[in-house]
Amino acid sequence: SQKIEQNSEALNIQEGKTATLTCNYTNYSPAYLQWYRQDPGRGPVFLLLIRENEKEKRKERLKVTFDTTLKQSLFHITASQPADSATYLCALEGVTGGGNKLTFGTGTQLKVEL
Amino acid sequence: DVKVTQSSRYLVKRTGEKVFLECVQDMDHENMFWYRQDPGLGLRLIYFSYDVKMKEKGDIPEGYSVSREKKERFSLILESASTNQTSMYLCASRGWGVAMNTEAFFGQGTRLTVV
């Protein structure tokens, strides 16, 4: 069966350091992968999308890599700040009979400490 | 500013009641989704719809049904609420982009408690 795995343990890092979050998947052949941020009590917000033919994508302090051989995406936040503290989710698309369903990993909670 | 609006932020219902959760989007999106989110289990897809009157089961459809009579509105129905349906419910919508790789927009969530 299809699975998306993210580290369920919270990641605690110091302000200014680089945070690296991992998303592993099995039984998917995704054309692209998405990353979202979720704050407590709110819906997820889209951050980045990376396609299978893109090894790396950047947006300001965010960087995403996508290795379809390893079936893994890494999400990096450089020069992290306390405001980056949130849960980060990766998402993959699966093609069904009628439409495309979007499935999320369980998310990894990031805490950036002063 | 794009918007997905869920009808209630908090809801308390009794076991056995029929519960309607409403979601409206103003982006003219074809695709709409209902998820529930529970600690340690992440976002799990209940149902989604890719067009008016079209629906597909997600990963956990048991105990739920949906209705999409108009493009902008997607309703989740709990036919007979049970305590194990106490959860945060999130609605999302997305359009058809180039190669269908578009982002999802989420509502603010409805925290449902069944007592």
PDB file of C-alpha atoms in Angstrom:
ATOM      1  CA  SER A   1       0.000   0.000   0.000  1.00  0.00           C
ATOM      2  CA  GLN A   2       1.015   3.608  -0.487  1.00  0.00           C
ATOM      3  CA  LYS A   3       2.757   5.240   2.422  1.00  0.00           C
ATOM      4  CA  ILE A   4       4.165   8.653   3.218  1.00  0.00           C
ATOM      5  CA  GLU A   5       6.423   8.798   6.273  1.00  0.00           C
ATOM      6  CA  GLN A   6       7.688  11.780   8.184  1.00  0.00           C
ATOM      7  CA  ASN A   7       9.577  11.739  11.441  1.00  0.00           C
ATOM      8  CA  SER A   8       6.930  11.848  14.156  1.00  0.00           C
ATOM      9  CA  GLU A   9       9.401  13.075  16.772  1.00  0.00           C
ATOM     10  CA  ALA A  10       9.599  16.815  17.181  1.00  0.00           C
ATOM     11  CA  LEU A  11      12.737  18.487  15.912  1.00  0.00           C
ATOM     12  CA  ASN A  12      14.232  21.045  18.310  1.00  0.00           C
ATOM     13  CA  ILE A  13      16.927  23.342  16.988  1.00  0.00           C
ATOM     14  CA  GLN A  14      18.604  26.560  17.963  1.00  0.00           C
ATOM     15  CA  GLU A  15      17.836  29.851  16.276  1.00  0.00           C
ATOM     16  CA  GLY A  16      20.123  30.502  13.330  1.00  0.00           C
ATOM     17  CA  LYS A  17      20.764  26.825  12.576  1.00  0.00           C
ATOM     18  CA  THR A  18      19.475  24.912   9.554  1.00  0.00           C
ATOM     19  CA  ALA A  19      16.488  22.639  10.125  1.00  0.00           C
ATOM     20  CA  THR A  20      16.203  19.558   7.911  1.00  0.00           C
ATOM     21  CA  LEU A  21      12.978  17.576   7.692  1.00  0.00           C
ATOM     22  CA  THR A  22      12.527  14.288   5.850  1.00  0.00           C
ATOM     23  CA  CYS A  23       9.684  12.842   3.809  1.00  0.00           C
ATOM     24  CA  ASN A  24       9.917   9.237   2.614  1.00  0.00           C
ATOM     25  CA  TYR A  25       7.348   7.485   0.457  1.00  0.00           C
ATOM     26  CA  THR A  26       6.629   3.997  -0.844  1.00  0.00           C
ATOM     27  CA  ASN A  27       4.482   2.686  -3.693  1.00  0.00           C
ATOM     28  CA  TYR A  28       4.143   6.098  -5.285  1.00  0.00           C
ATOM     29  CA  SER A  29       5.569   7.315  -8.560  1.00  0.00           C
ATOM     30  CA  PRO A  30       4.897  10.993  -8.032  1.00  0.00           C
ATOM     31  CA  ALA A  31       5.372  13.581 -10.710  1.00  0.00           C
ATOM     32  CA  TYR A  32       5.838  16.140  -7.950  1.00  0.00           C
ATOM     33  CA  LEU A  33       5.760  16.614  -4.206  1.00  0.00           C
ATOM     34  CA  GLN A  34       4.431  19.477  -2.079  1.00  0.00           C
ATOM     35  CA  TRP A  35       5.357  20.880   1.329  1.00  0.00           C
ATOM     36  CA  TYR A  36       2.939  22.676   3.668  1.00  0.00           C
ATOM     37  CA  ARG A  37       3.202  24.464   6.992  1.00  0.00           C
ATOM     38  CA  GLN A  38       0.564  24.099   9.707  1.00  0.00           C
ATOM     39  CA  ASP A  39       0.236  26.227  12.825  1.00  0.00           C
ATOM     40  CA  PRO A  40      -1.750  24.980  15.850  1.00  0.00           C
ATOM     41  CA  GLY A  41      -5.517  25.128  15.329  1.00  0.00           C
ATOM     42  CA  ARG A  42      -5.243  26.222  11.707  1.00  0.00           C
ATOM     43  CA  GLY A  43      -5.336  24.631   8.265  1.00  0.00           C
ATOM     44  CA  PRO A  44      -2.107  23.844   6.370  1.00  0.00           C
ATOM     45  CA  VAL A  45      -0.623  26.510   4.124  1.00  0.00           C
ATOM     46  CA  PHE A  46       1.235  25.674   0.911  1.00  0.00           C
ATOM     47  CA  LEU A  47       4.975  26.420   0.828  1.00  0.00           C
ATOM     48  CA  LEU A  48       6.699  24.750  -2.103  1.00  0.00           C
ATOM     49  CA  LEU A  49       6.207  22.282  -4.933  1.00  0.00           C
ATOM     50  CA  ILE A  50       9.021  20.317  -6.555  1.00  0.00           C
ATOM     51  CA  ARG A  51       8.719  18.255  -9.739  1.00  0.00           C
ATOM     52  CA  GLU A  52      10.354  14.887 -10.375  1.00  0.00           C
ATOM     53  CA  ASN A  53      12.777  16.372 -12.889  1.00  0.00           C
ATOM     54  CA  GLU A  54      13.895  19.061 -10.421  1.00  0.00           C
ATOM     55  CA  LYS A  55      16.608  18.030  -7.987  1.00  0.00           C
ATOM     56  CA  GLU A  56      16.311  21.134  -5.870  1.00  0.00           C
ATOM     57  CA  LYS A  57      14.032  24.134  -5.414  1.00  0.00           C
ATOM     58  CA  ARG A  58      14.516  27.257  -3.334  1.00  0.00           C
ATOM     59  CA  LYS A  59      12.278  29.977  -2.000  1.00  0.00           C
ATOM     60  CA  GLU A  60      13.890  32.554   0.287  1.00  0.00           C
ATOM     61  CA  ARG A  61      15.223  30.572   3.289  1.00  0.00           C
ATOM     62  CA  LEU A  62      13.512  27.348   2.195  1.00  0.00           C
ATOM     63  CA  LYS A  63      15.087  24.616   0.109  1.00  0.00           C
ATOM     64  CA  VAL A  64      13.547  21.339  -1.017  1.00  0.00           C
ATOM     65  CA  THR A  65      15.277  18.389  -2.643  1.00  0.00           C
ATOM     66  CA  PHE A  66      13.602  15.460  -4.365  1.00  0.00           C
ATOM     67  CA  ASP A  67      15.314  12.118  -4.962  1.00  0.00           C
ATOM     68  CA  THR A  68      13.007   9.755  -6.855  1.00  0.00           C
ATOM     69  CA  THR A  69      15.556   6.938  -6.641  1.00  0.00           C
ATOM     70  CA  LEU A  70      15.667   7.095  -2.848  1.00  0.00           C
ATOM     71  CA  LYS A  71      11.947   8.004  -2.779  1.00  0.00           C
ATOM     72  CA  GLN A  72      12.741  10.867  -0.466  1.00  0.00           C
ATOM     73  CA  SER A  73      12.363  14.621  -0.160  1.00  0.00           C
ATOM     74  CA  LEU A  74      14.332  16.812   2.227  1.00  0.00           C
ATOM     75  CA  PHE A  75      13.020  20.181   3.401  1.00  0.00           C
ATOM     76  CA  HIS A  76      15.553  22.685   4.733  1.00  0.00           C
ATOM     77  CA  ILE A  77      15.010  25.962   6.564  1.00  0.00           C
ATOM     78  CA  THR A  78      18.218  27.966   6.784  1.00  0.00           C
ATOM     79  CA  ALA A  79      18.885  30.633   9.434  1.00  0.00           C
ATOM     80  CA  SER A  80      15.884  29.349  11.352  1.00  0.00           C
ATOM     81  CA  GLN A  81      13.845  31.691  13.547  1.00  0.00           C
ATOM     82  CA  PRO A  82      11.371  31.076  16.392  1.00  0.00           C
ATOM     83  CA  ALA A  83       8.617  32.129  13.953  1.00  0.00           C
ATOM     84  CA  ASP A  84       9.442  29.035  11.880  1.00  0.00           C
ATOM     85  CA  SER A  85       8.137  26.838  14.707  1.00  0.00           C
ATOM     86  CA  ALA A  86       5.231  24.864  13.262  1.00  0.00           C
ATOM     87  CA  THR A  87       4.354  21.450  11.875  1.00  0.00           C
ATOM     88  CA  TYR A  88       5.543  20.753   8.342  1.00  0.00           C
ATOM     89  CA  LEU A  89       3.740  18.291   6.104  1.00  0.00           C
ATOM     90  CA  CYS A  90       4.657  16.753   2.778  1.00  0.00           C
ATOM     91  CA  ALA A  91       1.970  15.739   0.294  1.00  0.00           C
ATOM     92  CA  LEU A  92       1.773  13.485  -2.745  1.00  0.00           C
ATOM     93  CA  GLU A  93      -0.827  13.094  -5.415  1.00  0.00           C
ATOM     94  CA  GLY A  94      -2.369   9.773  -6.356  1.00  0.00           C
ATOM     95  CA  VAL A  95      -4.318   9.303  -9.536  1.00  0.00           C
ATOM     96  CA  THR A  96      -7.674   7.577  -9.075  1.00  0.00           C
ATOM     97  CA  GLY A  97     -10.454   6.723 -11.471  1.00  0.00           C
ATOM     98  CA  GLY A  98     -12.041  10.131 -11.547  1.00  0.00           C
ATOM     99  CA  GLY A  99      -9.763  12.609  -9.915  1.00  0.00           C
ATOM    100  CA  ASN A 100      -6.495  13.141  -8.139  1.00  0.00           C
ATOM    101  CA  LYS A 101      -6.441  12.716  -4.411  1.00  0.00           C
ATOM    102  CA  LEU A 102      -3.876  14.556  -2.333  1.00  0.00           C
ATOM    103  CA  THR A 103      -2.420  12.527   0.534  1.00  0.00           C
ATOM    104  CA  PHE A 104      -0.406  13.994   3.392  1.00  0.00           C
ATOM    105  CA  GLY A 105       2.269  12.637   5.654  1.00  0.00           C
ATOM    106  CA  THR A 106       1.735  12.843   9.414  1.00  0.00           C
ATOM    107  CA  GLY A 107       3.955  15.898   9.659  1.00  0.00           C
ATOM    108  CA  THR A 108       7.009  16.814  11.722  1.00  0.00           C
ATOM    109  CA  GLN A 109       6.822  19.450  14.445  1.00  0.00           C
ATOM    110  CA  LEU A 110       9.687  21.922  14.390  1.00  0.00           C
ATOM    111  CA  LYS A 111      10.599  24.002  17.439  1.00  0.00           C
ATOM    112  CA  VAL A 112      13.158  26.760  17.036  1.00  0.00           C
ATOM    113  CA  GLU A 113      14.565  27.927  20.348  1.00  0.00           C
ATOM    114  CA  LEU A 114      16.295  31.181  21.176  1.00  0.00           C
TER     115      LEU A 114
ATOM    116  CA  ASP B   1      -7.636  36.905  -1.440  1.00  0.00           C
ATOM    117  CA  VAL B   2      -8.574  33.284  -1.988  1.00  0.00           C
ATOM    118  CA  LYS B   3     -10.865  31.765   0.541  1.00  0.00           C
ATOM    119  CA  VAL B   4     -12.116  28.442   1.801  1.00  0.00           C
ATOM    120  CA  THR B   5     -14.697  28.934   4.516  1.00  0.00           C
ATOM    121  CA  GLN B   6     -16.008  26.271   6.871  1.00  0.00           C
ATOM    122  CA  SER B   7     -19.369  26.951   8.448  1.00  0.00           C
ATOM    123  CA  SER B   8     -18.375  26.379  12.075  1.00  0.00           C
ATOM    124  CA  ARG B   9     -15.156  26.707  14.033  1.00  0.00           C
ATOM    125  CA  TYR B  10     -16.377  24.610  16.974  1.00  0.00           C
ATOM    126  CA  LEU B  11     -19.265  22.183  17.130  1.00  0.00           C
ATOM    127  CA  VAL B  12     -20.622  19.936  19.886  1.00  0.00           C
ATOM    128  CA  LYS B  13     -23.101  17.223  18.926  1.00  0.00           C
ATOM    129  CA  ARG B  14     -24.722  14.276  20.643  1.00  0.00           C
ATOM    130  CA  THR B  15     -24.154  10.641  19.747  1.00  0.00           C
ATOM    131  CA  GLY B  16     -26.579   9.523  17.049  1.00  0.00           C
ATOM    132  CA  GLU B  17     -27.237  13.003  15.670  1.00  0.00           C
ATOM    133  CA  LYS B  18     -26.941  13.713  11.967  1.00  0.00           C
ATOM    134  CA  VAL B  19     -24.224  16.316  11.494  1.00  0.00           C
ATOM    135  CA  PHE B  20     -23.570  18.560   8.503  1.00  0.00           C
ATOM    136  CA  LEU B  21     -20.224  20.278   7.987  1.00  0.00           C
ATOM    137  CA  GLU B  22     -20.285  22.856   5.222  1.00  0.00           C
ATOM    138  CA  CYS B  23     -17.420  24.190   3.137  1.00  0.00           C
ATOM    139  CA  VAL B  24     -17.531  26.986   0.572  1.00  0.00           C
ATOM    140  CA  GLN B  25     -14.739  28.159  -1.740  1.00  0.00           C
ATOM    141  CA  ASP B  26     -14.655  31.288  -3.866  1.00  0.00           C
ATOM    142  CA  MET B  27     -11.901  30.280  -6.301  1.00  0.00           C
ATOM    143  CA  ASP B  28     -14.011  28.382  -8.852  1.00  0.00           C
ATOM    144  CA  HIS B  29     -11.981  25.248  -8.082  1.00  0.00           C
ATOM    145  CA  GLU B  30     -13.024  21.893  -9.483  1.00  0.00           C
ATOM    146  CA  ASN B  31     -11.549  19.770  -6.699  1.00  0.00           C
ATOM    147  CA  MET B  32     -12.635  19.796  -3.069  1.00  0.00           C
ATOM    148  CA  PHE B  33     -11.531  17.576  -0.194  1.00  0.00           C
ATOM    149  CA  TRP B  34     -12.536  16.657   3.339  1.00  0.00           C
ATOM    150  CA  TYR B  35      -9.863  15.529   5.803  1.00  0.00           C
ATOM    151  CA  ARG B  36      -9.880  14.749   9.479  1.00  0.00           C
ATOM    152  CA  GLN B  37      -6.847  15.343  11.647  1.00  0.00           C
ATOM    153  CA  ASP B  38      -6.070  13.503  14.864  1.00  0.00           C
ATOM    154  CA  PRO B  39      -2.929  13.620  17.032  1.00  0.00           C
ATOM    155  CA  GLY B  40      -0.332  11.171  15.777  1.00  0.00           C
ATOM    156  CA  LEU B  41      -2.380  10.231  12.715  1.00  0.00           C
ATOM    157  CA  GLY B  42      -1.972  13.344  10.619  1.00  0.00           C
ATOM    158  CA  LEU B  43      -4.384  14.420   7.915  1.00  0.00           C
ATOM    159  CA  ARG B  44      -6.499  11.560   6.621  1.00  0.00           C
ATOM    160  CA  LEU B  45      -8.626  11.919   3.512  1.00  0.00           C
ATOM    161  CA  ILE B  46     -12.300  11.105   3.997  1.00  0.00           C
ATOM    162  CA  TYR B  47     -13.825  11.990   0.616  1.00  0.00           C
ATOM    163  CA  PHE B  48     -13.041  14.217  -2.304  1.00  0.00           C
ATOM    164  CA  SER B  49     -14.912  15.604  -5.280  1.00  0.00           C
ATOM    165  CA  TYR B  50     -13.488  16.514  -8.681  1.00  0.00           C
ATOM    166  CA  ASP B  51     -16.655  17.973 -10.157  1.00  0.00           C
ATOM    167  CA  VAL B  52     -20.239  18.826  -9.267  1.00  0.00           C
ATOM    168  CA  LYS B  53     -22.108  15.689  -8.190  1.00  0.00           C
ATOM    169  CA  MET B  54     -18.906  13.626  -8.536  1.00  0.00           C
ATOM    170  CA  LYS B  55     -17.255  12.120  -5.487  1.00  0.00           C
ATOM    171  CA  GLU B  56     -14.667   9.543  -4.595  1.00  0.00           C
ATOM    172  CA  LYS B  57     -13.884   7.780  -1.358  1.00  0.00           C
ATOM    173  CA  GLY B  58     -10.700   8.655   0.379  1.00  0.00           C
ATOM    174  CA  ASP B  59      -8.876   6.502   2.885  1.00  0.00           C
ATOM    175  CA  ILE B  60     -11.436   6.566   5.723  1.00  0.00           C
ATOM    176  CA  PRO B  61     -14.946   7.059   4.285  1.00  0.00           C
ATOM    177  CA  GLU B  62     -16.812   4.787   6.723  1.00  0.00           C
ATOM    178  CA  GLY B  63     -19.476   6.623   8.689  1.00  0.00           C
ATOM    179  CA  TYR B  64     -19.392   9.646   6.373  1.00  0.00           C
ATOM    180  CA  SER B  65     -21.076  10.790   3.191  1.00  0.00           C
ATOM    181  CA  VAL B  66     -20.681  13.928   1.083  1.00  0.00           C
ATOM    182  CA  SER B  67     -22.702  16.158  -1.181  1.00  0.00           C
ATOM    183  CA  ARG B  68     -21.583  18.477  -3.969  1.00  0.00           C
ATOM    184  CA  GLU B  69     -24.624  20.049  -5.615  1.00  0.00           C
ATOM    185  CA  LYS B  70     -22.863  23.286  -6.552  1.00  0.00           C
ATOM    186  CA  LYS B  71     -19.268  23.841  -7.582  1.00  0.00           C
ATOM    187  CA  GLU B  72     -18.457  26.143  -4.684  1.00  0.00           C
ATOM    188  CA  ARG B  73     -19.932  24.035  -1.894  1.00  0.00           C
ATOM    189  CA  PHE B  74     -18.873  20.649  -0.513  1.00  0.00           C
ATOM    190  CA  SER B  75     -20.700  19.191   2.471  1.00  0.00           C
ATOM    191  CA  LEU B  76     -19.582  16.417   4.794  1.00  0.00           C
ATOM    192  CA  ILE B  77     -22.341  14.456   6.495  1.00  0.00           C
ATOM    193  CA  LEU B  78     -22.040  12.282   9.563  1.00  0.00           C
ATOM    194  CA  GLU B  79     -25.141  10.129   9.275  1.00  0.00           C
ATOM    195  CA  SER B  80     -25.141   9.090  12.936  1.00  0.00           C
ATOM    196  CA  ALA B  81     -22.396  10.772  14.920  1.00  0.00           C
ATOM    197  CA  SER B  82     -20.278   8.635  17.198  1.00  0.00           C
ATOM    198  CA  THR B  83     -17.686   9.581  19.797  1.00  0.00           C
ATOM    199  CA  ASN B  84     -14.872   8.229  17.618  1.00  0.00           C
ATOM    200  CA  GLN B  85     -15.712  10.932  15.094  1.00  0.00           C
ATOM    201  CA  THR B  86     -14.585  13.607  17.523  1.00  0.00           C
ATOM    202  CA  SER B  87     -11.823  15.304  15.566  1.00  0.00           C
ATOM    203  CA  MET B  88     -10.620  18.370  13.671  1.00  0.00           C
ATOM    204  CA  TYR B  89     -12.184  18.441  10.205  1.00  0.00           C
ATOM    205  CA  LEU B  90     -10.459  20.327   7.414  1.00  0.00           C
ATOM    206  CA  CYS B  91     -11.825  21.219   4.004  1.00  0.00           C
ATOM    207  CA  ALA B  92      -9.556  22.021   1.056  1.00  0.00           C
ATOM    208  CA  SER B  93      -9.935  23.016  -2.564  1.00  0.00           C
ATOM    209  CA  ARG B  94      -7.657  23.106  -5.574  1.00  0.00           C
ATOM    210  CA  GLY B  95      -7.998  23.811  -9.261  1.00  0.00           C
ATOM    211  CA  TRP B  96      -6.694  22.044 -12.328  1.00  0.00           C
ATOM    212  CA  GLY B  97      -3.318  23.592 -13.057  1.00  0.00           C
ATOM    213  CA  VAL B  98      -0.809  22.732 -15.733  1.00  0.00           C
ATOM    214  CA  ALA B  99      -0.373  18.966 -15.400  1.00  0.00           C
ATOM    215  CA  MET B 100      -2.709  19.260 -12.423  1.00  0.00           C
ATOM    216  CA  ASN B 101       0.081  20.221 -10.061  1.00  0.00           C
ATOM    217  CA  THR B 102      -1.646  22.929  -8.095  1.00  0.00           C
ATOM    218  CA  GLU B 103      -1.569  23.761  -4.424  1.00  0.00           C
ATOM    219  CA  ALA B 104      -4.424  23.059  -2.045  1.00  0.00           C
ATOM    220  CA  PHE B 105      -6.094  25.830  -0.066  1.00  0.00           C
ATOM    221  CA  PHE B 106      -7.490  24.906   3.329  1.00  0.00           C
ATOM    222  CA  GLY B 107     -10.269  26.232   5.492  1.00  0.00           C
ATOM    223  CA  GLN B 108      -9.737  27.140   9.135  1.00  0.00           C
ATOM    224  CA  GLY B 109     -11.022  23.787  10.354  1.00  0.00           C
ATOM    225  CA  THR B 110     -14.014  22.651  12.419  1.00  0.00           C
ATOM    226  CA  ARG B 111     -13.327  21.087  15.762  1.00  0.00           C
ATOM    227  CA  LEU B 112     -16.172  18.626  16.285  1.00  0.00           C
ATOM    228  CA  THR B 113     -16.851  17.043  19.652  1.00  0.00           C
ATOM    229  CA  VAL B 114     -19.375  14.211  19.857  1.00  0.00           C
ATOM    230  CA  VAL B 115     -20.653  13.569  23.384  1.00  0.00           C
TER     231      VAL B 115
END
